[in-house]
mmCIF file of C-alpha atoms and ligand atoms in Angstrom:
data_model
loop_
_atom_site.group_PDB
_atom_site.id
_atom_site.type_symbol
_atom_site.label_atom_id
_atom_site.label_comp_id
_atom_site.label_asym_id
_atom_site.label_seq_id
_atom_site.Cartn_x
_atom_site.Cartn_y
_atom_site.Cartn_z
ATOM 1 C CA MET S 1 -4.232 -38.052 -13.059
ATOM 2 C CA LYS S 2 -2.667 -41.489 -12.665
ATOM 3 C CA ILE S 3 -1.808 -42.875 -9.216
ATOM 4 C CA LEU S 4 0.235 -46.047 -8.751
ATOM 5 C CA VAL S 5 0.201 -48.054 -5.529
ATOM 6 C CA VAL S 6 3.086 -50.364 -4.654
ATOM 7 C CA SER S 7 3.983 -52.036 -1.378
ATOM 8 C CA SER S 8 6.510 -54.646 -0.334
ATOM 9 C CA HIS S 9 3.573 -56.413 1.332
ATOM 10 C CA PRO S 10 1.772 -57.722 -1.809
ATOM 11 C CA ALA S 11 -0.942 -59.354 0.296
ATOM 12 C CA THR S 12 -2.103 -56.011 1.668
ATOM 13 C CA GLN S 13 -1.353 -53.541 -1.100
ATOM 14 C CA GLU S 14 -4.803 -53.887 -2.698
ATOM 15 C CA ARG S 15 -6.454 -52.424 0.387
ATOM 16 C CA TRP S 16 -5.126 -48.984 -0.534
ATOM 17 C CA VAL S 17 -6.453 -48.889 -4.123
ATOM 18 C CA GLU S 18 -10.213 -48.837 -3.653
ATOM 19 C CA PRO S 19 -10.454 -46.117 -0.994
ATOM 20 C CA ILE S 20 -8.133 -43.841 -2.981
ATOM 21 C CA SER S 21 -10.169 -44.428 -6.194
ATOM 22 C CA ASN S 22 -13.407 -43.742 -4.337
ATOM 23 C CA ALA S 23 -12.100 -40.506 -2.857
ATOM 24 C CA ILE S 24 -10.572 -39.191 -6.094
ATOM 25 C CA PRO S 25 -12.908 -40.588 -8.791
ATOM 26 C CA GLU S 26 -11.276 -38.502 -11.517
ATOM 27 C CA ALA S 27 -7.957 -40.311 -10.915
ATOM 28 C CA GLU S 28 -6.942 -43.634 -12.439
ATOM 29 C CA VAL S 29 -5.601 -45.701 -9.516
ATOM 30 C CA ALA S 30 -3.764 -48.963 -10.161
ATOM 31 C CA LEU S 31 -1.433 -51.444 -8.535
ATOM 32 C CA TRP S 32 2.075 -51.332 -9.970
ATOM 33 C CA HIS S 33 4.057 -54.476 -10.704
ATOM 34 C CA PRO S 34 7.430 -54.988 -12.369
ATOM 35 C CA ASP S 35 5.970 -56.458 -15.601
ATOM 36 C CA LEU S 36 4.057 -53.254 -16.414
ATOM 37 C CA PRO S 37 5.425 -50.958 -19.106
ATOM 38 C CA PRO S 38 6.025 -47.328 -17.978
ATOM 39 C CA GLN S 39 2.694 -45.797 -16.911
ATOM 40 C CA ASN S 40 3.730 -42.136 -16.943
ATOM 41 C CA ALA S 41 2.085 -41.837 -13.530
ATOM 42 C CA ASP S 42 1.747 -38.569 -11.627
ATOM 43 C CA ILE S 43 1.817 -39.986 -8.121
ATOM 44 C CA ALA S 44 3.145 -43.103 -6.414
ATOM 45 C CA VAL S 45 1.801 -44.310 -3.052
ATOM 46 C CA VAL S 46 4.429 -46.692 -1.691
ATOM 47 C CA TRP S 47 5.901 -48.773 1.094
ATOM 48 C CA SER S 48 9.420 -50.154 0.469
ATOM 49 C CA PRO S 49 9.003 -50.231 -3.306
ATOM 50 C CA PRO S 50 11.563 -51.898 -5.575
ATOM 51 C CA ALA S 51 14.123 -49.647 -7.280
ATOM 52 C CA GLU S 52 12.659 -50.466 -10.732
ATOM 53 C CA LEU S 53 9.545 -48.402 -9.954
ATOM 54 C CA PHE S 54 11.503 -45.174 -10.203
ATOM 55 C CA GLU S 55 13.505 -46.349 -13.219
ATOM 56 C CA ARG S 56 10.228 -46.719 -15.142
ATOM 57 C CA GLU S 57 8.212 -43.827 -13.712
ATOM 58 C CA ARG S 58 10.245 -40.728 -14.477
ATOM 59 C CA ASN S 59 7.502 -38.071 -14.293
ATOM 60 C CA LEU S 60 6.214 -38.460 -10.754
ATOM 61 C CA ARG S 61 5.080 -35.210 -9.148
ATOM 62 C CA ALA S 62 5.322 -36.732 -5.673
ATOM 63 C CA VAL S 63 5.846 -39.993 -3.820
ATOM 64 C CA PHE S 64 3.585 -40.611 -0.802
ATOM 65 C CA ASN S 65 5.069 -42.964 1.775
ATOM 66 C CA LEU S 66 2.682 -45.335 3.593
ATOM 67 C CA GLY S 67 4.714 -44.915 6.777
ATOM 68 C CA ALA S 68 6.578 -42.338 8.843
ATOM 69 C CA GLY S 69 10.130 -43.509 8.160
ATOM 70 C CA VAL S 70 11.564 -42.866 4.707
ATOM 71 C CA ASP S 71 14.946 -44.599 5.071
ATOM 72 C CA GLY S 72 13.835 -47.413 2.729
ATOM 73 C CA LEU S 73 12.977 -44.899 0.008
ATOM 74 C CA LEU S 74 16.026 -42.675 0.390
ATOM 75 C CA LYS S 75 18.406 -45.556 -0.163
ATOM 76 C CA LEU S 76 17.016 -46.191 -3.662
ATOM 77 C CA PRO S 77 19.473 -44.694 -6.175
ATOM 78 C CA THR S 78 16.759 -44.605 -8.845
ATOM 79 C CA LEU S 79 14.556 -42.075 -7.016
ATOM 80 C CA SER S 80 15.332 -38.644 -8.406
ATOM 81 C CA ALA S 81 16.563 -36.075 -5.880
ATOM 82 C CA ASP S 82 13.969 -33.635 -7.274
ATOM 83 C CA THR S 83 10.907 -35.812 -6.614
ATOM 84 C CA PRO S 84 9.197 -34.684 -3.394
ATOM 85 C CA ILE S 85 8.705 -37.447 -0.814
ATOM 86 C CA VAL S 86 5.772 -36.985 1.534
ATOM 87 C CA ARG S 87 5.783 -39.089 4.696
ATOM 88 C CA LEU S 88 2.927 -40.043 7.019
ATOM 89 C CA GLU S 89 2.522 -37.661 9.938
ATOM 90 C CA ASP S 90 1.077 -39.520 12.901
ATOM 91 C CA ALA S 91 -2.062 -40.951 11.213
ATOM 92 C CA GLY S 92 -2.816 -42.806 14.439
ATOM 93 C CA MET S 93 0.689 -44.204 14.904
ATOM 94 C CA ALA S 94 2.001 -41.919 17.665
ATOM 95 C CA VAL S 95 -0.525 -43.162 20.224
ATOM 96 C CA GLN S 96 0.433 -46.750 19.375
ATOM 97 C CA MET S 97 4.109 -45.931 19.976
ATOM 98 C CA ALA S 98 3.148 -44.413 23.341
ATOM 99 C CA GLU S 99 1.172 -47.552 24.277
ATOM 100 C CA TYR S 100 4.135 -49.730 23.343
ATOM 101 C CA ALA S 101 6.453 -47.654 25.532
ATOM 102 C CA VAL S 102 4.043 -47.764 28.489
ATOM 103 C CA TRP S 103 3.723 -51.549 28.102
ATOM 104 C CA ALA S 104 7.478 -52.074 27.917
ATOM 105 C CA ILE S 105 8.276 -49.855 30.899
ATOM 106 C CA THR S 106 5.502 -50.876 33.259
ATOM 107 C CA ARG S 107 6.219 -54.579 32.822
ATOM 108 C CA ALA S 108 9.476 -53.809 34.637
ATOM 109 C CA SER S 109 8.756 -50.726 36.760
ATOM 110 C CA ARG S 110 5.434 -52.089 38.140
ATOM 111 C CA GLN S 111 6.862 -55.647 38.189
ATOM 112 C CA PHE S 112 3.971 -56.965 36.118
ATOM 113 C CA ASP S 113 6.207 -59.721 34.686
ATOM 114 C CA ASP S 114 6.951 -60.811 38.235
ATOM 115 C CA TYR S 115 3.234 -60.936 39.046
ATOM 116 C CA VAL S 116 2.673 -63.163 35.986
ATOM 117 C CA ALA S 117 5.430 -65.461 37.280
ATOM 118 C CA GLN S 118 3.816 -65.410 40.737
ATOM 119 C CA GLN S 119 0.471 -66.421 39.242
ATOM 120 C CA GLN S 120 2.135 -69.354 37.491
ATOM 121 C CA ALA S 121 3.679 -70.375 40.826
ATOM 122 C CA GLY S 122 0.370 -69.922 42.706
ATOM 123 C CA VAL S 123 1.837 -67.128 44.844
ATOM 124 C CA TRP S 124 -0.240 -64.232 46.300
ATOM 125 C CA ALA S 125 2.226 -61.535 47.402
ATOM 126 C CA THR S 126 2.631 -57.772 47.094
ATOM 127 C CA LEU S 127 5.963 -56.766 45.596
ATOM 128 C CA SER S 128 7.789 -53.525 46.358
ATOM 129 C CA GLU S 129 6.260 -50.114 45.593
ATOM 130 C CA LEU S 130 7.178 -48.190 42.438
ATOM 131 C CA ARG S 131 9.423 -45.165 42.958
ATOM 132 C CA ARG S 132 9.242 -43.267 39.690
ATOM 133 C CA ALA S 133 12.423 -41.326 40.456
ATOM 134 C CA GLN S 134 14.261 -44.618 39.930
ATOM 135 C CA TRP S 135 12.962 -44.816 36.352
ATOM 136 C CA PRO S 136 14.172 -41.714 34.502
ATOM 137 C CA VAL S 137 13.217 -42.062 30.842
ATOM 138 C CA GLY S 138 15.161 -40.623 27.893
ATOM 139 C CA VAL S 139 13.416 -40.450 24.529
ATOM 140 C CA LEU S 140 15.684 -40.224 21.488
ATOM 141 C CA GLY S 141 13.822 -38.140 18.904
ATOM 142 C CA ALA S 142 11.111 -35.675 19.879
ATOM 143 C CA GLY S 143 9.201 -35.472 16.628
ATOM 144 C CA VAL S 144 5.674 -36.725 15.995
ATOM 145 C CA MET S 145 6.351 -40.134 17.589
ATOM 146 C CA GLY S 146 8.845 -39.166 20.291
ATOM 147 C CA SER S 147 6.759 -36.228 21.539
ATOM 148 C CA LYS S 148 3.703 -38.409 22.080
ATOM 149 C CA VAL S 149 5.789 -41.066 23.848
ATOM 150 C CA ALA S 150 7.486 -38.456 26.054
ATOM 151 C CA GLN S 151 4.216 -36.643 26.860
ATOM 152 C CA THR S 152 2.447 -39.879 27.756
ATOM 153 C CA LEU S 153 5.189 -41.050 30.123
ATOM 154 C CA ALA S 154 5.466 -37.559 31.656
ATOM 155 C CA ALA S 155 1.696 -37.680 32.288
ATOM 156 C CA LEU S 156 2.340 -40.914 34.216
ATOM 157 C CA ASP S 157 4.833 -38.939 36.347
ATOM 158 C CA TYR S 158 8.010 -40.598 35.104
ATOM 159 C CA PRO S 159 10.914 -38.107 34.882
ATOM 160 C CA VAL S 160 11.224 -37.718 31.087
ATOM 161 C CA ALA S 161 13.837 -36.073 28.869
ATOM 162 C CA GLY S 162 13.847 -35.786 25.084
ATOM 163 C CA TRP S 163 16.830 -35.551 22.739
ATOM 164 C CA SER S 164 16.520 -33.923 19.324
ATOM 165 C CA ARG S 165 18.502 -31.737 16.937
ATOM 166 C CA SER S 166 16.615 -28.540 17.658
ATOM 167 C CA GLY S 167 15.941 -29.031 21.384
ATOM 168 C CA LYS S 168 12.176 -28.762 20.807
ATOM 169 C CA VAL S 169 10.323 -31.010 23.287
ATOM 170 C CA PRO S 170 6.772 -30.991 24.717
ATOM 171 C CA ALA S 171 5.996 -29.143 27.961
ATOM 172 C CA GLY S 172 6.954 -31.101 31.075
ATOM 173 C CA VAL S 173 9.843 -32.861 29.302
ATOM 174 C CA GLU S 174 13.499 -31.923 29.892
ATOM 175 C CA SER S 175 15.274 -30.919 26.694
ATOM 176 C CA PHE S 176 18.654 -32.050 25.373
ATOM 177 C CA ALA S 177 19.900 -31.120 21.905
ATOM 178 C CA GLY S 178 22.625 -32.311 19.579
ATOM 179 C CA LEU S 179 25.705 -34.454 20.086
ATOM 180 C CA ASP S 180 27.186 -32.068 22.682
ATOM 181 C CA GLU S 181 24.308 -32.770 25.061
ATOM 182 C CA LEU S 182 24.000 -36.480 24.318
ATOM 183 C CA PRO S 183 26.358 -37.596 27.166
ATOM 184 C CA ALA S 184 24.370 -35.649 29.800
ATOM 185 C CA PHE S 185 21.089 -37.004 28.381
ATOM 186 C CA LEU S 186 22.374 -40.604 28.528
ATOM 187 C CA ALA S 187 23.855 -40.197 32.014
ATOM 188 C CA ARG S 188 20.441 -39.202 33.478
ATOM 189 C CA SER S 189 18.470 -41.931 31.644
ATOM 190 C CA ARG S 190 17.750 -45.429 32.870
ATOM 191 C CA VAL S 191 15.129 -46.250 30.241
ATOM 192 C CA LEU S 192 16.262 -45.314 26.735
ATOM 193 C CA ILE S 193 13.500 -45.218 24.109
ATOM 194 C CA ASN S 194 14.521 -44.777 20.488
ATOM 195 C CA THR S 195 12.108 -43.035 18.115
ATOM 196 C CA LEU S 196 14.712 -41.500 15.784
ATOM 197 C CA PRO S 197 14.551 -41.679 12.003
ATOM 198 C CA LEU S 198 17.360 -43.676 10.396
ATOM 199 C CA THR S 199 19.828 -41.248 8.798
ATOM 200 C CA ALA S 200 23.582 -41.124 8.203
ATOM 201 C CA GLU S 201 23.873 -39.335 11.564
ATOM 202 C CA THR S 202 21.734 -41.704 13.620
ATOM 203 C CA ARG S 203 22.808 -45.089 12.204
ATOM 204 C CA ASP S 204 24.467 -47.219 14.958
ATOM 205 C CA ILE S 205 23.659 -44.600 17.600
ATOM 206 C CA LEU S 206 22.789 -47.406 20.052
ATOM 207 C CA ARG S 207 26.284 -48.866 20.357
ATOM 208 C CA ARG S 208 28.569 -49.831 23.237
ATOM 209 C CA GLU S 209 30.023 -46.340 23.615
ATOM 210 C CA THR S 210 26.574 -44.718 24.063
ATOM 211 C CA LEU S 211 24.812 -47.568 25.887
ATOM 212 C CA GLU S 212 27.593 -47.690 28.508
ATOM 213 C CA GLN S 213 26.811 -44.087 29.425
ATOM 214 C CA LEU S 214 23.289 -44.970 30.586
ATOM 215 C CA MET S 215 22.482 -45.412 34.263
ATOM 216 C CA PRO S 216 23.062 -48.915 35.655
ATOM 217 C CA GLN S 217 20.227 -51.452 35.216
ATOM 218 C CA ALA S 218 19.257 -49.732 31.988
ATOM 219 C CA HIS S 219 16.326 -50.704 29.794
ATOM 220 C CA ILE S 220 16.413 -50.242 26.029
ATOM 221 C CA ILE S 221 13.252 -49.873 23.945
ATOM 222 C CA ASN S 222 13.936 -49.644 20.208
ATOM 223 C CA MET S 223 11.024 -48.557 18.028
ATOM 224 C CA GLY S 224 13.100 -46.575 15.501
ATOM 225 C CA ARG S 225 14.949 -48.807 13.060
ATOM 226 C CA GLY S 226 17.096 -51.919 13.435
ATOM 227 C CA GLU S 227 20.135 -50.151 12.011
ATOM 228 C CA HIS S 228 20.155 -47.757 14.953
ATOM 229 C CA LEU S 229 21.306 -50.621 17.171
ATOM 230 C CA VAL S 230 24.607 -52.502 17.087
ATOM 231 C CA GLU S 231 23.097 -55.819 18.120
ATOM 232 C CA GLU S 232 26.352 -57.474 19.274
ATOM 233 C CA ASP S 233 27.073 -54.516 21.594
ATOM 234 C CA LEU S 234 23.628 -54.812 23.168
ATOM 235 C CA LEU S 235 24.072 -58.562 23.691
ATOM 236 C CA ALA S 236 27.479 -58.016 25.324
ATOM 237 C CA LEU S 237 26.095 -55.340 27.690
ATOM 238 C CA LEU S 238 23.078 -57.495 28.596
ATOM 239 C CA ASP S 239 25.402 -60.376 29.394
ATOM 240 C CA ALA S 240 27.697 -58.061 31.414
ATOM 241 C CA GLY S 241 24.658 -56.894 33.423
ATOM 242 C CA HIS S 242 24.947 -53.160 32.628
ATOM 243 C CA ILE S 243 21.726 -53.397 30.663
ATOM 244 C CA GLU S 244 18.894 -55.165 32.422
ATOM 245 C CA ARG S 245 16.345 -55.616 29.609
ATOM 246 C CA ALA S 246 15.686 -54.772 25.996
ATOM 247 C CA THR S 247 12.362 -54.532 24.197
ATOM 248 C CA LEU S 248 12.972 -54.492 20.472
ATOM 249 C CA ASP S 249 10.464 -53.935 17.664
ATOM 250 C CA VAL S 250 12.858 -53.353 14.766
ATOM 251 C CA PHE S 251 15.894 -55.279 13.568
ATOM 252 C CA ARG S 252 18.799 -55.008 11.140
ATOM 253 C CA GLN S 253 17.295 -57.949 9.251
ATOM 254 C CA GLU S 254 13.504 -58.341 9.139
ATOM 255 C CA PRO S 255 12.020 -60.863 9.580
ATOM 256 C CA LEU S 256 14.519 -61.619 12.351
ATOM 257 C CA PRO S 257 16.488 -64.722 11.255
ATOM 258 C CA LYS S 258 15.319 -67.915 12.976
ATOM 259 C CA ASP S 259 18.731 -68.527 14.593
ATOM 260 C CA HIS S 260 19.171 -64.985 15.945
ATOM 261 C CA PRO S 261 20.125 -64.921 19.669
ATOM 262 C CA PHE S 262 17.366 -62.357 20.428
ATOM 263 C CA TRP S 263 14.650 -65.024 19.971
ATOM 264 C CA LYS S 264 15.605 -66.965 23.094
ATOM 265 C CA HIS S 265 17.500 -64.367 25.151
ATOM 266 C CA PRO S 266 15.946 -64.211 28.644
ATOM 267 C CA LYS S 267 16.453 -60.443 28.875
ATOM 268 C CA VAL S 268 15.100 -59.583 25.424
ATOM 269 C CA THR S 269 11.495 -59.191 24.295
ATOM 270 C CA ILE S 270 10.891 -58.921 20.566
ATOM 271 C CA THR S 271 7.884 -57.877 18.495
ATOM 272 C CA PRO S 272 7.677 -58.071 14.672
ATOM 273 C CA HIS S 273 7.830 -54.354 13.718
ATOM 274 C CA VAL S 274 4.359 -53.594 15.030
ATOM 275 C CA ALA S 275 4.987 -50.861 17.619
ATOM 276 C CA ALA S 276 2.806 -48.711 15.367
ATOM 277 C CA ILE S 277 1.109 -49.969 12.251
ATOM 278 C CA SER S 278 -0.305 -47.796 9.467
ATOM 279 C CA LEU S 279 -4.074 -47.610 10.012
ATOM 280 C CA GLN S 280 -6.053 -47.817 6.788
ATOM 281 C CA HIS S 281 -8.661 -45.130 7.442
ATOM 282 C CA GLU S 282 -6.304 -42.506 8.898
ATOM 283 C CA THR S 283 -3.576 -43.200 6.337
ATOM 284 C CA VAL S 284 -5.843 -42.986 3.312
ATOM 285 C CA ALA S 285 -7.566 -39.838 4.631
ATOM 286 C CA GLN S 286 -4.226 -38.102 5.149
ATOM 287 C CA ILE S 287 -2.799 -39.074 1.766
ATOM 288 C CA ILE S 288 -5.972 -38.144 -0.126
ATOM 289 C CA ASN S 289 -6.071 -34.755 1.591
ATOM 290 C CA LYS S 290 -2.472 -34.130 0.540
ATOM 291 C CA ILE S 291 -2.989 -35.324 -3.045
ATOM 292 C CA GLN S 292 -5.923 -32.916 -3.317
ATOM 293 C CA ARG S 293 -3.777 -30.075 -1.936
ATOM 294 C CA LEU S 294 -1.057 -30.950 -4.453
ATOM 295 C CA MET S 295 -3.631 -30.855 -7.285
ATOM 296 C CA ARG S 296 -4.732 -27.377 -6.136
ATOM 297 C CA GLY S 297 -1.118 -26.216 -5.976
ATOM 298 C CA GLU S 298 -1.225 -25.724 -2.182
ATOM 299 C CA PRO S 299 1.776 -26.372 0.101
ATOM 300 C CA LEU S 300 2.067 -29.772 1.844
ATOM 301 C CA SER S 301 3.316 -30.693 5.305
ATOM 302 C CA GLY S 302 5.406 -33.798 5.875
ATOM 303 C CA VAL S 303 7.675 -33.235 2.867
ATOM 304 C CA VAL S 304 11.000 -34.919 3.602
ATOM 305 C CA GLN S 305 14.050 -32.668 3.726
ATOM 306 C CA ARG S 306 16.500 -34.642 1.631
ATOM 307 C CA ASP S 307 19.603 -32.913 3.041
ATOM 308 C CA ARG S 308 18.882 -33.997 6.623
ATOM 309 C CA GLY S 309 17.417 -37.399 5.666
ATOM 310 C CA TYR S 310 14.028 -37.193 7.413
HETATM 311 P P1 NAP F 1 9.842 -36.884 12.933
HETATM 312 O O1 NAP F 1 8.576 -36.222 13.321
HETATM 313 O O2 NAP F 1 10.554 -36.404 11.727
HETATM 314 O O3 NAP F 1 10.821 -36.758 14.207
HETATM 315 C C1 NAP F 1 12.167 -37.091 14.156
HETATM 316 C C2 NAP F 1 12.835 -36.624 15.447
HETATM 317 O O4 NAP F 1 14.189 -37.091 15.455
HETATM 318 C C3 NAP F 1 12.897 -35.098 15.558
HETATM 319 O O5 NAP F 1 12.698 -34.715 16.902
HETATM 320 C C4 NAP F 1 14.320 -34.791 15.127
HETATM 321 O O6 NAP F 1 14.848 -33.611 15.695
HETATM 322 C C5 NAP F 1 15.050 -35.995 15.685
HETATM 323 N N1 NAP F 1 16.338 -36.213 15.009
HETATM 324 C C6 NAP F 1 16.552 -36.562 13.713
HETATM 325 N N2 NAP F 1 17.872 -36.637 13.472
HETATM 326 C C7 NAP F 1 18.482 -36.323 14.621
HETATM 327 C C8 NAP F 1 19.850 -36.220 15.008
HETATM 328 N N3 NAP F 1 20.850 -36.447 14.143
HETATM 329 N N4 NAP F 1 20.131 -35.867 16.279
HETATM 330 C C9 NAP F 1 19.142 -35.605 17.160
HETATM 331 N N5 NAP F 1 17.818 -35.688 16.867
HETATM 332 C C10 NAP F 1 17.502 -36.050 15.607
HETATM 333 O O7 NAP F 1 9.632 -38.444 12.748
HETATM 334 P P2 NAP F 1 8.502 -39.360 13.436
HETATM 335 O O8 NAP F 1 7.225 -39.278 12.695
HETATM 336 O O9 NAP F 1 8.502 -39.071 14.885
HETATM 337 O O10 NAP F 1 9.093 -40.835 13.166
HETATM 338 C C11 NAP F 1 10.349 -41.200 13.693
HETATM 339 C C12 NAP F 1 10.720 -42.605 13.292
HETATM 340 O O11 NAP F 1 9.930 -43.554 14.002
HETATM 341 C C13 NAP F 1 10.497 -42.977 11.842
HETATM 342 O O12 NAP F 1 11.500 -42.450 11.003
HETATM 343 C C14 NAP F 1 10.542 -44.491 11.897
HETATM 344 O O13 NAP F 1 11.882 -44.929 11.774
HETATM 345 C C15 NAP F 1 10.059 -44.799 13.317
HETATM 346 N N6 NAP F 1 8.736 -45.462 13.298
HETATM 347 C C16 NAP F 1 8.680 -46.771 13.704
HETATM 348 C C17 NAP F 1 7.472 -47.422 13.737
HETATM 349 C C18 NAP F 1 7.371 -48.837 14.245
HETATM 350 O O14 NAP F 1 6.323 -49.472 14.144
HETATM 351 N N7 NAP F 1 8.418 -49.391 14.823
HETATM 352 C C19 NAP F 1 6.295 -46.771 13.334
HETATM 353 C C20 NAP F 1 6.387 -45.433 12.927
HETATM 354 C C21 NAP F 1 7.619 -44.785 12.931
HETATM 355 P P3 NAP F 1 14.195 -32.151 15.378
HETATM 356 O O15 NAP F 1 12.882 -32.137 16.128
HETATM 357 O O16 NAP F 1 15.153 -31.194 15.942
HETATM 358 O O17 NAP F 1 14.024 -32.102 13.887
HETATM 359 C C1 GLV F 2 7.003 -47.825 10.297
HETATM 360 O O1 GLV F 2 7.984 -48.357 10.687
HETATM 361 C C2 GLV F 2 6.960 -46.484 9.806
HETATM 362 O O2 GLV F 2 8.017 -45.891 9.581
HETATM 363 O O3 GLV F 2 5.842 -45.974 9.611
#
């Protein structure tokens, strides 16, 4: 068996090779690069690979994605529609997404930013109490990531709703499903947290028309993908005051261009696509387990459904 590893982060791609080789000693594991002739590989382990990979490697039995989102892979015209794509399922990322959401919300709801400002001004003063009813949270997407985010905030007694296609949400979370129920979901949400996958149906979902339906003084937390958000619409609504703050981890162009208005906007906090990072140990263990299942002819979880795009 031949396994190729290729990542758009050349500096880190080597860290995947050795643990995979050690775990599957019978496999030949190598880094792929564009100068290589076709390798006739069985498996590719990838993050944002170049299109040429799939032009050269025509006999792949499966492609394992080193992340949860597969939008980068699905846009490659060279990847055959018959090649199964297997995404990461949690692998330690969901809890990181939940932490990010708790950080972003409590900075505002518990006024922690204001306490930091008070410290800088040498002020000792208790600010107003938190009334959780004033912070209803809506989580877009209730899959592996969204469920953990919703559950965590519900455990902190925030009123939480989840929006998905199927209506499946964790216990203690109010359920909204499909486009018909999106207006009611938005109307009851002050904090909107996006954990959706990027698909034809979800692209630009965070645009003026939807954001205007949120409760006043809304907060936006985007951990999905940059192309979910129409950035100019967010800026206009922040400036108009309908949206109070935005915490953004993902952007239409990454790295965020140096002259982008988000860098210096007083109501925007940005992070460089780190809400949840792929953890080496958990990621390798999950992928190895699935490669071994594939070799034994057993069914795999986390296989992307091409027709729905996630
Ligand atoms: P997942 O388990 O497949 O969950 C996707 C959720 O979105 C499901 O609840 C699904 O509904 C819902 N959904 C999809 N299309 C929808 C639509 N058109 N309308 C309503 N709901 C829709 O995926 P995941 O593992 O949670 O990952 C989600 C995304 O998080 C990834 O694709 C990636 O973009 C992002 N992510 C970001 C980071 C970061 O660091 N920023 C890290 C990891 C992941 P059903 O339940 O009904 O199927
Ligand atoms: C990161 O953004 C991922 O999709 O895993």
